[in-house]
Coordinates of C-alpha atoms in Angstrom, one line a residue:
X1 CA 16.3 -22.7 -35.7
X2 CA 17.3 -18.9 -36.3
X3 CA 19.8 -17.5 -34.4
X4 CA 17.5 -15.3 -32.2
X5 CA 16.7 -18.7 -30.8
X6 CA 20.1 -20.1 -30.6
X7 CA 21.0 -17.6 -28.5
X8 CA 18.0 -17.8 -26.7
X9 CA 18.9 -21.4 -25.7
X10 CA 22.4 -20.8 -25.1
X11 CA 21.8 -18.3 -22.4
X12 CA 18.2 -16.5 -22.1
X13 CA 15.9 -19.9 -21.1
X14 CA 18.8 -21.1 -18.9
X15 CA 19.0 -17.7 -17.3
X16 CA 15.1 -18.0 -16.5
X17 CA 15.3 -21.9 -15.4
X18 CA 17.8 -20.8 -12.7
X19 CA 15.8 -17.4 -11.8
X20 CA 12.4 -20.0 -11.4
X21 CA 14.1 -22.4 -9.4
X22 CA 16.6 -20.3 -7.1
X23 CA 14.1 -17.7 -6.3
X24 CA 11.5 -20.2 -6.0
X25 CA 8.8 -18.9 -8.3
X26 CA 5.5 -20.5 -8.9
X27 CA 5.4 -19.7 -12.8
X28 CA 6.6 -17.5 -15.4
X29 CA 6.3 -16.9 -19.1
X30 CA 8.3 -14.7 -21.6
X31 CA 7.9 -13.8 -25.4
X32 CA 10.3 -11.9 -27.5
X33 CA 8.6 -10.1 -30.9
X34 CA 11.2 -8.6 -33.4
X35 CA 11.1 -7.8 -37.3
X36 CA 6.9 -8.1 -37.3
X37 CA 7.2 -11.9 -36.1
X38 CA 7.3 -13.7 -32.8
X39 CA 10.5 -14.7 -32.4
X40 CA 10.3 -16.4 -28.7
X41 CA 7.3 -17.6 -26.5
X42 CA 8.2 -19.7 -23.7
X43 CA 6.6 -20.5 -20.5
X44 CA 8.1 -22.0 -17.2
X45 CA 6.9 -23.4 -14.0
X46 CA 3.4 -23.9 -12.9
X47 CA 0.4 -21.8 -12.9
X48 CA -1.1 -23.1 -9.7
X49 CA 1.2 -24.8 -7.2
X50 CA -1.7 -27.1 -5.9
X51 CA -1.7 -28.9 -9.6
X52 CA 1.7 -28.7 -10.9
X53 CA -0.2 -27.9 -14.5
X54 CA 2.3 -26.2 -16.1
X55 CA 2.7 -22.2 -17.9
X56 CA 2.4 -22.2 -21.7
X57 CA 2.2 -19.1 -23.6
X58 CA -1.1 -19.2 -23.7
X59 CA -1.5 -19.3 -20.3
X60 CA -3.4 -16.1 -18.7
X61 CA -1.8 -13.8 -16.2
X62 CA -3.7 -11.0 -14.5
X63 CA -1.4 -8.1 -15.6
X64 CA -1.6 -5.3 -12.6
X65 CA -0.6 -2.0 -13.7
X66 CA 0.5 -3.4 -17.4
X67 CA -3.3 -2.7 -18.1
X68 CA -2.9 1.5 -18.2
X69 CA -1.5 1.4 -21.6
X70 CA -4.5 -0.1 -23.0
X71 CA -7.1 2.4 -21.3
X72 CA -4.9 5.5 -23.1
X73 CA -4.8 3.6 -26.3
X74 CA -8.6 3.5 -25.8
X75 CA -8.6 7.2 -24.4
X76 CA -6.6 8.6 -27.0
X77 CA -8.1 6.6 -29.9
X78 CA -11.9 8.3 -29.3
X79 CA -10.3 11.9 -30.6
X80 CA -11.1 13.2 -27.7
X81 CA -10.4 17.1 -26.3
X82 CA -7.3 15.9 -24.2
X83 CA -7.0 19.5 -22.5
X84 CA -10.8 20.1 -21.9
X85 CA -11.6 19.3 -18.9
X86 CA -13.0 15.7 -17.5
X87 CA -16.4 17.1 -16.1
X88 CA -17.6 17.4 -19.6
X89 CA -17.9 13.9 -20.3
X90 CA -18.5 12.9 -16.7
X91 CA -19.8 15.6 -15.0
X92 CA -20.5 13.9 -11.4
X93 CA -16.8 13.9 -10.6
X94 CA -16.7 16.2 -7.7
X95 CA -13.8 17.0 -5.7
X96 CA -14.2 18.5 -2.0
X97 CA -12.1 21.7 -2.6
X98 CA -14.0 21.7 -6.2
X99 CA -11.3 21.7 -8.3
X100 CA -12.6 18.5 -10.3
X101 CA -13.2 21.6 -13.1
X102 CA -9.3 22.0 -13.1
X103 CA -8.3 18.2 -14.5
X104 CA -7.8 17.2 -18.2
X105 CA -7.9 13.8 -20.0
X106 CA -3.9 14.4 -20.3
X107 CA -3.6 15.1 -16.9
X108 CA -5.2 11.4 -15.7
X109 CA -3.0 10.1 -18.7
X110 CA 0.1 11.4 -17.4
X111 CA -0.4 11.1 -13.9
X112 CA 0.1 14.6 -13.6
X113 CA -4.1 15.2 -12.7
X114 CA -3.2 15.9 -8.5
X115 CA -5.4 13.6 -7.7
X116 CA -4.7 11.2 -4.5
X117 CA -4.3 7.7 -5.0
X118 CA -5.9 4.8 -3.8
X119 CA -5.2 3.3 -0.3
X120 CA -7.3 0.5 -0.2
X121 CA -8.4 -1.2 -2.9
X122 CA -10.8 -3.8 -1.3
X123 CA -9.6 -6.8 -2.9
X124 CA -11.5 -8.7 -0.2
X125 CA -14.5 -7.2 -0.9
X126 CA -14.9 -7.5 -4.9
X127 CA -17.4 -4.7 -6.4
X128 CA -18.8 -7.0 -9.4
X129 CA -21.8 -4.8 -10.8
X130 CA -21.5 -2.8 -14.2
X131 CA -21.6 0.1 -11.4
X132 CA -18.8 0.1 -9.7
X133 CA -16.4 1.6 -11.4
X134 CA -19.1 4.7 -11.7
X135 CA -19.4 4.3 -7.7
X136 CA -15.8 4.7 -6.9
X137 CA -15.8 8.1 -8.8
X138 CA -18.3 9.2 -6.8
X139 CA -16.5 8.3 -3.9
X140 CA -13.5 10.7 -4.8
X141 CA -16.3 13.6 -3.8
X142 CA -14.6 13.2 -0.7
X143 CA -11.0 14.4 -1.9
X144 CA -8.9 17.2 -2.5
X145 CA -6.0 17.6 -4.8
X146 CA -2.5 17.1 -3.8
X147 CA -0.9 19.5 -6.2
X148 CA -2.1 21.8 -9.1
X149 CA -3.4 20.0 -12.1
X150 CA 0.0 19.5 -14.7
X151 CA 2.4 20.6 -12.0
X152 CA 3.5 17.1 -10.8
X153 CA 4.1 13.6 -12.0
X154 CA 2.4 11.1 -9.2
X155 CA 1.7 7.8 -10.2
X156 CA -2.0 7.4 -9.9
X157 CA -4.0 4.9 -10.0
X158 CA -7.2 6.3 -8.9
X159 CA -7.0 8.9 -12.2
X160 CA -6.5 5.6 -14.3
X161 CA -9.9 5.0 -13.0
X162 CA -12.1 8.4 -14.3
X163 CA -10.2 7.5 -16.8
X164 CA -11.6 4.5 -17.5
X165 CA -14.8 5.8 -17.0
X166 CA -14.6 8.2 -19.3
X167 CA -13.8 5.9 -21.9
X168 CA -17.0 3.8 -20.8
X169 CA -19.2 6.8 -20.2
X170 CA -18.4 8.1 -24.3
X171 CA -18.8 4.9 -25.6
X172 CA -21.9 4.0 -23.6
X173 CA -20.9 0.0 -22.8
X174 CA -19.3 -0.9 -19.7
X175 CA -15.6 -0.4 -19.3
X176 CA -14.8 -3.9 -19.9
X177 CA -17.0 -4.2 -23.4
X178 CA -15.4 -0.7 -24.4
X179 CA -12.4 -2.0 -24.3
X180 CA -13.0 -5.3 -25.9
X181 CA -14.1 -3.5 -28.7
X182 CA -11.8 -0.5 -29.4
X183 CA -8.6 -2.5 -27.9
X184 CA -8.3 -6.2 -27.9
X185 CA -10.8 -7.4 -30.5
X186 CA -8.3 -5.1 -33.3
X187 CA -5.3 -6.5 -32.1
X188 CA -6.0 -9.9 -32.4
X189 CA -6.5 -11.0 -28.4
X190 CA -9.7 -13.0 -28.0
X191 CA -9.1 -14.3 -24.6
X192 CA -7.8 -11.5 -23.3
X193 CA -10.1 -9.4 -21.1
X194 CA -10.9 -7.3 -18.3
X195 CA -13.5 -9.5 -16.4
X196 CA -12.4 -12.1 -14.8
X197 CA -15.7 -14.0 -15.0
X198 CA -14.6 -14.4 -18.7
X199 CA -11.1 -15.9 -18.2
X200 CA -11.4 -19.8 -19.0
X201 CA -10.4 -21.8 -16.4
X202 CA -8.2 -23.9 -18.4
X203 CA -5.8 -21.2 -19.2
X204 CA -5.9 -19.2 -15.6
X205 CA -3.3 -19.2 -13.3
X206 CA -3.5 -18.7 -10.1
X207 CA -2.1 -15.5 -7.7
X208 CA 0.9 -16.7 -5.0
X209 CA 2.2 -14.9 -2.2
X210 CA 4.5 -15.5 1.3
X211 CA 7.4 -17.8 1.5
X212 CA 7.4 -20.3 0.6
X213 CA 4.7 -19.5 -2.2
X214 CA 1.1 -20.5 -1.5
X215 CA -2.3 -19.6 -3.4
X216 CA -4.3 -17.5 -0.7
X217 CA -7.3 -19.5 -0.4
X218 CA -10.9 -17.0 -1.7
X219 CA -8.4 -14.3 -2.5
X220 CA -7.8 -12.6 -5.8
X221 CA -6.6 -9.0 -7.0
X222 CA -10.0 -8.5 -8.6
X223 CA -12.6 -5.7 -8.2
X224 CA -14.5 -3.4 -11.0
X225 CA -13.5 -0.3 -9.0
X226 CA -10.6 -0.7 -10.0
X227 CA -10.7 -2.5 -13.6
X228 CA -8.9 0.6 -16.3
X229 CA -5.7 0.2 -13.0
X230 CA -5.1 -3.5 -13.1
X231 CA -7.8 -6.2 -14.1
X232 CA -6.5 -6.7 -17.5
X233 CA -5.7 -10.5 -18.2
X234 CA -3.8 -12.3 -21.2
X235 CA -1.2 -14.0 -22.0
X236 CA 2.6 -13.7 -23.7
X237 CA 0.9 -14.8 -27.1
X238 CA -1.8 -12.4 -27.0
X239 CA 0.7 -9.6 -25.9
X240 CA 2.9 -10.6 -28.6
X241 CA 0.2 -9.6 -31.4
X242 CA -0.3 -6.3 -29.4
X243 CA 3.1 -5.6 -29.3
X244 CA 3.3 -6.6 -33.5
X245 CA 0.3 -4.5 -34.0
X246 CA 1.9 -1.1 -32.0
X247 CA 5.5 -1.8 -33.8
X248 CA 3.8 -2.0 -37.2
X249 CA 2.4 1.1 -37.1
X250 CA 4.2 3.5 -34.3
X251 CA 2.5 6.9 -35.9
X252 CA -0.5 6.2 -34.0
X253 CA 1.2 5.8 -30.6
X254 CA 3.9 8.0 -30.8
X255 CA 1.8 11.2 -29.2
X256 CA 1.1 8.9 -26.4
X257 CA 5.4 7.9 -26.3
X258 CA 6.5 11.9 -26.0
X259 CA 7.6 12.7 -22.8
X260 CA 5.5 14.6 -21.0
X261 CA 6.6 14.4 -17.7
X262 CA 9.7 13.6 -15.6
X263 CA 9.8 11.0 -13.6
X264 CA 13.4 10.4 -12.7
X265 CA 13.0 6.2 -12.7
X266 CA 16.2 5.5 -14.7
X267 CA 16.5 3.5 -17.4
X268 CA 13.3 2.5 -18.6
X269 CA 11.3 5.0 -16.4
X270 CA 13.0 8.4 -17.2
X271 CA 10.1 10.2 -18.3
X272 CA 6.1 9.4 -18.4
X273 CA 4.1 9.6 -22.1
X274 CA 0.5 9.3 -21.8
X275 CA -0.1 5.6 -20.8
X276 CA 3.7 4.2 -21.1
X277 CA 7.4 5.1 -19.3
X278 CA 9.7 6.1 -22.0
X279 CA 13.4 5.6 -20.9
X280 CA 16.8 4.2 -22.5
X281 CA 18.4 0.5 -23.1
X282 CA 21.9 0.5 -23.8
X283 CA 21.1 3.5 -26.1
X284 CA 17.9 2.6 -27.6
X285 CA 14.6 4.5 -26.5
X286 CA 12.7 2.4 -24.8
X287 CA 8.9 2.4 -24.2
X288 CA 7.1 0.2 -21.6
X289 CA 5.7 -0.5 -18.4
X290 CA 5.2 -2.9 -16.0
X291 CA 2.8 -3.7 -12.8
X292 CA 2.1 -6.0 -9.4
X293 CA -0.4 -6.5 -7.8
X294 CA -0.9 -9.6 -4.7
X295 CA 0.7 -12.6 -6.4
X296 CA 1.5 -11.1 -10.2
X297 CA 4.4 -9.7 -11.6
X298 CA 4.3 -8.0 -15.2
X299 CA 6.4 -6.2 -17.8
X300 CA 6.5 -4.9 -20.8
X301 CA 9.2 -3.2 -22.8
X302 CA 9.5 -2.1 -26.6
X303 CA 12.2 -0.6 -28.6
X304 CA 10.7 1.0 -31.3
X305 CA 13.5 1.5 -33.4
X306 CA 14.4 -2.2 -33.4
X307 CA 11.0 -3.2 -34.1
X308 CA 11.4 -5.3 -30.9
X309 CA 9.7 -6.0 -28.4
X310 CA 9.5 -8.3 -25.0
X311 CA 7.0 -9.2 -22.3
X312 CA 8.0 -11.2 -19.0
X313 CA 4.7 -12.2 -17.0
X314 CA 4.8 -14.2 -13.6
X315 CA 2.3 -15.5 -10.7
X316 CA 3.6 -14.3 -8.0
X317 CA 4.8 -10.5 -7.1
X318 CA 8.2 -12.2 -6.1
X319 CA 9.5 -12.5 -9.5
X320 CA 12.7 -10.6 -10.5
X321 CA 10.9 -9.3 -14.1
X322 CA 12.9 -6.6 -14.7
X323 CA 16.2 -8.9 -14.6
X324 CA 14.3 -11.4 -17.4
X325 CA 13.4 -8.0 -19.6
X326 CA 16.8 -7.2 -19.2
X327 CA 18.7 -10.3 -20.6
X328 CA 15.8 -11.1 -23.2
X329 CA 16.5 -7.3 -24.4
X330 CA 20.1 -8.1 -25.0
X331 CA 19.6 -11.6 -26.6
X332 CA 17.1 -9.4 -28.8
X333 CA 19.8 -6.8 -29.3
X334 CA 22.2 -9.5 -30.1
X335 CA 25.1 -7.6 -27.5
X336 CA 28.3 -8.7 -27.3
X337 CA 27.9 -11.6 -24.2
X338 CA 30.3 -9.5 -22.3
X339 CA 27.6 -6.9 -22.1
X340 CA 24.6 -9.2 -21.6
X341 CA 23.8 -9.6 -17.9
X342 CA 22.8 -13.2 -17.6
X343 CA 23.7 -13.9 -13.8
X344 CA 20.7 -15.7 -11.8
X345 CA 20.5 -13.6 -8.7
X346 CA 21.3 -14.8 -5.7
X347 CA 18.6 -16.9 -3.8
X348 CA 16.5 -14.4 -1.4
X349 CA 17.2 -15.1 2.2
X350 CA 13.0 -15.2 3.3
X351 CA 13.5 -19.2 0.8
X352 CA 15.8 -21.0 3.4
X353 CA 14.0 -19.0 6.2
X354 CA 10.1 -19.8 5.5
X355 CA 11.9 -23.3 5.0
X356 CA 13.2 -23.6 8.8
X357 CA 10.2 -21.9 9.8
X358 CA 7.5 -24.5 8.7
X359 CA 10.2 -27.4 10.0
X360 CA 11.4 -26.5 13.1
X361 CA 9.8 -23.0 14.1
X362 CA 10.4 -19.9 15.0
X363 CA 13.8 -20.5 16.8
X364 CA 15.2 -22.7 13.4
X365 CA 14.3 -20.1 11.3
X366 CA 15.9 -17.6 13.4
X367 CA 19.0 -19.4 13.9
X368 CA 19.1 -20.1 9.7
X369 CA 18.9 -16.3 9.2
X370 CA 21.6 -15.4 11.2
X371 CA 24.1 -18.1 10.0
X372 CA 23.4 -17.4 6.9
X373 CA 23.9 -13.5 7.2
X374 CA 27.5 -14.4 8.1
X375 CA 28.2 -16.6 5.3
X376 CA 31.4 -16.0 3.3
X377 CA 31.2 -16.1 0.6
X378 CA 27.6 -14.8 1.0
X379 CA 24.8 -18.3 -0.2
X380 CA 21.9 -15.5 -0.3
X381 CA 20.6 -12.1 -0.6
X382 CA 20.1 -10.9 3.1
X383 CA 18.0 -7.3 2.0
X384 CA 15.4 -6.7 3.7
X385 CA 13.2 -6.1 1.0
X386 CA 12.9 -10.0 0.5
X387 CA 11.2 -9.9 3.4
X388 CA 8.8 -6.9 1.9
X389 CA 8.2 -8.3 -1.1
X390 CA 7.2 -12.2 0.5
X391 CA 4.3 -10.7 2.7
X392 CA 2.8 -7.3 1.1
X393 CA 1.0 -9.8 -1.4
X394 CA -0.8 -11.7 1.5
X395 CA -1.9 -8.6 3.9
X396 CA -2.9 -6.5 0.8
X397 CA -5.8 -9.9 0.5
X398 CA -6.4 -9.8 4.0
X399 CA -4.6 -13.3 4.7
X400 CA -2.0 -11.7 7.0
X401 CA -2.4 -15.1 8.8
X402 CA -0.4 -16.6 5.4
X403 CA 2.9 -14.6 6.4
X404 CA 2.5 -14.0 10.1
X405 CA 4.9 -16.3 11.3
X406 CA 7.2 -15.1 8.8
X407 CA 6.6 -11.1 10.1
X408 CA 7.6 -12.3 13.9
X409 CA 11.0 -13.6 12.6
X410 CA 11.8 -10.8 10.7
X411 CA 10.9 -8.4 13.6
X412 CA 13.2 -10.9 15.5
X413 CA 16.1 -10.4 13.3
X414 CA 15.9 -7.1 12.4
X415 CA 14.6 -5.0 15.4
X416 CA 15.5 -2.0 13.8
X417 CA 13.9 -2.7 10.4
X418 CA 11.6 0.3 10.6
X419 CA 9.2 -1.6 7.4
X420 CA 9.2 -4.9 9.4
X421 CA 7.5 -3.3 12.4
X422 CA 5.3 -1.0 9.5
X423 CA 4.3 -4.3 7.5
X424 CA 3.6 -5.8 10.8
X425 CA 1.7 -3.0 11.7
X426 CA -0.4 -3.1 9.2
X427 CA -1.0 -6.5 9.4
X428 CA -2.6 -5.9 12.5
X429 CA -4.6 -3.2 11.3
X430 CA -6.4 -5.7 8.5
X431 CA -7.1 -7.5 11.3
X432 CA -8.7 -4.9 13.0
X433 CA -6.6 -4.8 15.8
X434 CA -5.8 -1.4 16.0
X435 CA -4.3 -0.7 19.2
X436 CA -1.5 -3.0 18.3
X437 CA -1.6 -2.0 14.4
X438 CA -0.9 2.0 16.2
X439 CA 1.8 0.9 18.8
X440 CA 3.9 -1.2 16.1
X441 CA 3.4 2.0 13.4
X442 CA 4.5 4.3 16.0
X443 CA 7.6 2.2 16.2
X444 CA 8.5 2.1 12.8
X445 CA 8.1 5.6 12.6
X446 CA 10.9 6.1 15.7
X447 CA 12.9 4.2 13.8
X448 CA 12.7 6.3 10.6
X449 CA 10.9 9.4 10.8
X450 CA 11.1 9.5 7.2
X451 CA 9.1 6.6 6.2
X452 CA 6.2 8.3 5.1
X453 CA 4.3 5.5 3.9
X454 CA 4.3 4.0 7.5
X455 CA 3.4 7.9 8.8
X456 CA 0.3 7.8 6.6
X457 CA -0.9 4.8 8.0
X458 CA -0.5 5.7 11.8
X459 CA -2.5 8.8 11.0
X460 CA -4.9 6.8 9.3
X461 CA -5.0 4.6 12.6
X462 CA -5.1 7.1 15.2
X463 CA -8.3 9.0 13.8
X464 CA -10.0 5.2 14.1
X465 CA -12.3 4.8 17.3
X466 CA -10.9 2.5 20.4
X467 CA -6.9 4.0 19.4
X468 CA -4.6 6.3 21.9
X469 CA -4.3 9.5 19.3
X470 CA -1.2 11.5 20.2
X471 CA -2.2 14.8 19.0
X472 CA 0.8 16.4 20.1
X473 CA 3.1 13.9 18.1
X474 CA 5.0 15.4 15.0
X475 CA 5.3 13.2 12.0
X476 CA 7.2 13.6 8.6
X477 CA 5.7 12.8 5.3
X478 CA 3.4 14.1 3.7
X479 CA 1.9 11.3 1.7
X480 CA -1.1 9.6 2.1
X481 CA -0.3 6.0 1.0
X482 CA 0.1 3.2 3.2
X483 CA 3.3 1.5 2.8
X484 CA 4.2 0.7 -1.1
X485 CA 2.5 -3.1 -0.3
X486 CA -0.6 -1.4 -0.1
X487 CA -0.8 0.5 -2.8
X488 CA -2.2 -1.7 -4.3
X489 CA -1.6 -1.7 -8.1
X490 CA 1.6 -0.9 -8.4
X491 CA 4.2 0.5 -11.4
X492 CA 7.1 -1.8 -10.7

């Protein structure tokens, strides 16, 4: 045993045994690469809580946002023009102000391209042809840039997407074969892959949202609109030989690890390359990123000067990844244990509340919230966020029925939660009841004029036929993204 794995099992896999079991996560699996070797690969939990079969390091996560590093490997490795701009490989991207002329392959790289994101990305209504990714940017002939091309970091996933097309468009091969090819084939992943169709059964694990966790029955963050985003899956092992491949020979991706933005996310998201966050751990650069999408959670962090690297992936978008990069970073590192945080978190308050809830109802779970909100010493993490993070997953698959229960107690206890009434809002609204979904976002926005995200979605809601519209009404924000739930693929 080296001592990279005695310390691992003196405090790194009892640190994630706690985090699975007091958070109550479905699954989770973590590798550790250092000195051109993989040093740790462990897997915990299950990957479907309907078998109990359990997560091994070869077990296959879908990785959200952790894909976008892949598609600017791919982007960058073709030698393109990065400043020239994108209509000269795919000149049917049209904008409505006509501006598409204006955006560079660096700009969709960086996030800096203007370009509006993605609302809704029709997880329950999966575009499966070799078309669609070519059909949604033909869709964005509808939209106008949000700043000048360069002038702004915005994380986008939509540009990930003509970016990905680009890279398809070039090569002439669908997105998902382009990137078999230039991507995973070299480094060594043969199961990994961007279709879905092609993940064996065998290794899959399956997404889980609400609380307590459940596996949303015909529901999966899957769609080829939105493949170059999010659709990438694979596995700690298979991550571990990407991650040996990039540390082995850094030259070629250290143009896509320059800063080239600011961003502001500190530590590991203080500036934006093309395709990975760069930022700082206790002094060393870091480079990484990380993703969610309904029922995943994914990271992945390298420090280049270390020759280390580590990769956390879970199945559900509950999990606390960033804590498990954290600590495996500083087993890594080998830190003094005074400086490695290895304290499970707290239990979140929405586990004993989902728990009353399904055995004695509404008023139980009620009465469970409130006594424990006064416990001292405090037994669980009362933030509402919890709450957020245990019912985004479900409405973003249009299964709002999974947490609605759950929604009605935490309007209950926190009437002045302006995001419970939002996430209850638009829980209505993927029902299609929209004079409801527009009375509940108007509240939330009285509650906090500032919440933008809840804003965007009452506008969105009001210009729908069979709603009151309050032209008269004045709301802040300026964004046009529902509620961070539903942006779908998200940098976490």
């Amino acid at each position: 045993m080296t001592a990279l794995e005695r310390r691992a099992e003196s405090s790194l896999w009892p640190l994630v045994e706690q985090l699975v079991r007091t958070q109550g996560l479905a699954g989770l699996a973590v590798a550790v690469v250092q000195d051109g070797e993989v040093a740790l690969a462990r897997g915990f939990g299950t990957r479907d809580v309907r078998t109990g079969d359990p997560v091994t390091p070869d077990t296959l996560f879908h990785l959200a946002s952790v894909s976008k590093p892949f598609v600017a490997t791919a982007a960058v490795g073709l030698a393109l023009d990065l400043d020239a701009p994108v209509i000269r490989w795919i000149p049917e991207l049209t904008l409505a102000d006509g501006r598409q002329g204006e955006v560079t392959l660096r700009h969709l790289l960086t996030h800096t391209s203007g370009i509006p994101d993605v609302v809704d990305y029709g997880w329950h209504d999966p575009q499966l042809g070799d078309d669609a990714l070519a059909e949604f940017v033909r869709s964005l002939s509808g939209a106008r840039l949000t700043t000048d091309p360069g002038a702004d970091y915005a994380y986008c996933n939509a540009g990930y997407e003509v970016l990905g097309h680009v890279v398809a468009t070039v090569t002439g091969r669908t997105f998902e074969a382009a990137m078999k090819e230039l991507v995973l084939d070299p480094a060594g992943m043969v199961h990994s892959t961007f279709l879905r169709a092609d993940v064996p059964s065998e290794l899959a694990s399956s997404p889980h949202v609400g609380a307590p966790l459940v596996v949303p029955p015909g529901a999966y963050p899957y769609t080829r609109r939105h493949a170059p985003s999010s659709t990438l899956h694979s596995s700690v092992t298979e991550l571990s030989r990407w991650m040996l491949t990039t540390l082995a020979d850094p030259g070629a991706a250290e143009q896509m690890w320059q800063p080239r933005a600011e961003v502001g996310d500190s530590p590991w998201g203080e500036a934006m390359g093309m395709g990975w966050f760069v930022g700082t751990h206790r002094g060393h650069r870091t480079v990484g990123h990380s993703g969610a999408d309904p029922g995943f959670n994914s990271r992945v962090a390298l420090i280049p000067d270390r020759g280390t690297g580590v990769v956390v992936l879970a199945n559900s978008n509950t999990a606390p990844t960033r804590a498990v990069v954290r600590a495996a970073l500083d087993v890594a590192l080998d830190l003094p244990a005074e400086a490695t945080d290895v304290d499970a978190q707290l239990p979140p308050i929405t586990l004993p509340v989902a728990a009353a809830l399904e055995a004695g109802g509404k008023d139980a779970a009620v009465e469970t919230f409130h006594r424990l909100e006064r416990a001292v010493p405090a037994q669980v993490d009362v933030d509402d966020g919890h709450f957020e993070d245990a019912v985004w997953g479900a409405i973003e698959l249009h299964r709002p029925e999974l947490v609605r229960p759950l929604l009605d107690v935490w309007t209950t206890v926190r009437p002045d939660s302006s995001q419970a009434w939002a996430m209850t809002g638009w829980a209505h609204l993927v029902d299609g009841d929209t004079r409801p979904a527009a009375e509940l976002l108007r509240r939330a926005v009285d509650l906090d004029p500032e919440n933008d995200e809840a804003a965007a979605l009452l506008r969105g809601v009001e210009r729908l036929p069979g709603t009151v519209s309050d032209p008269g009404r004045v709301v802040r924000g300026t964004g046009e993204r529902p509620p961070d739930a539903a942006a779908g693929t998200r940098e976490s």
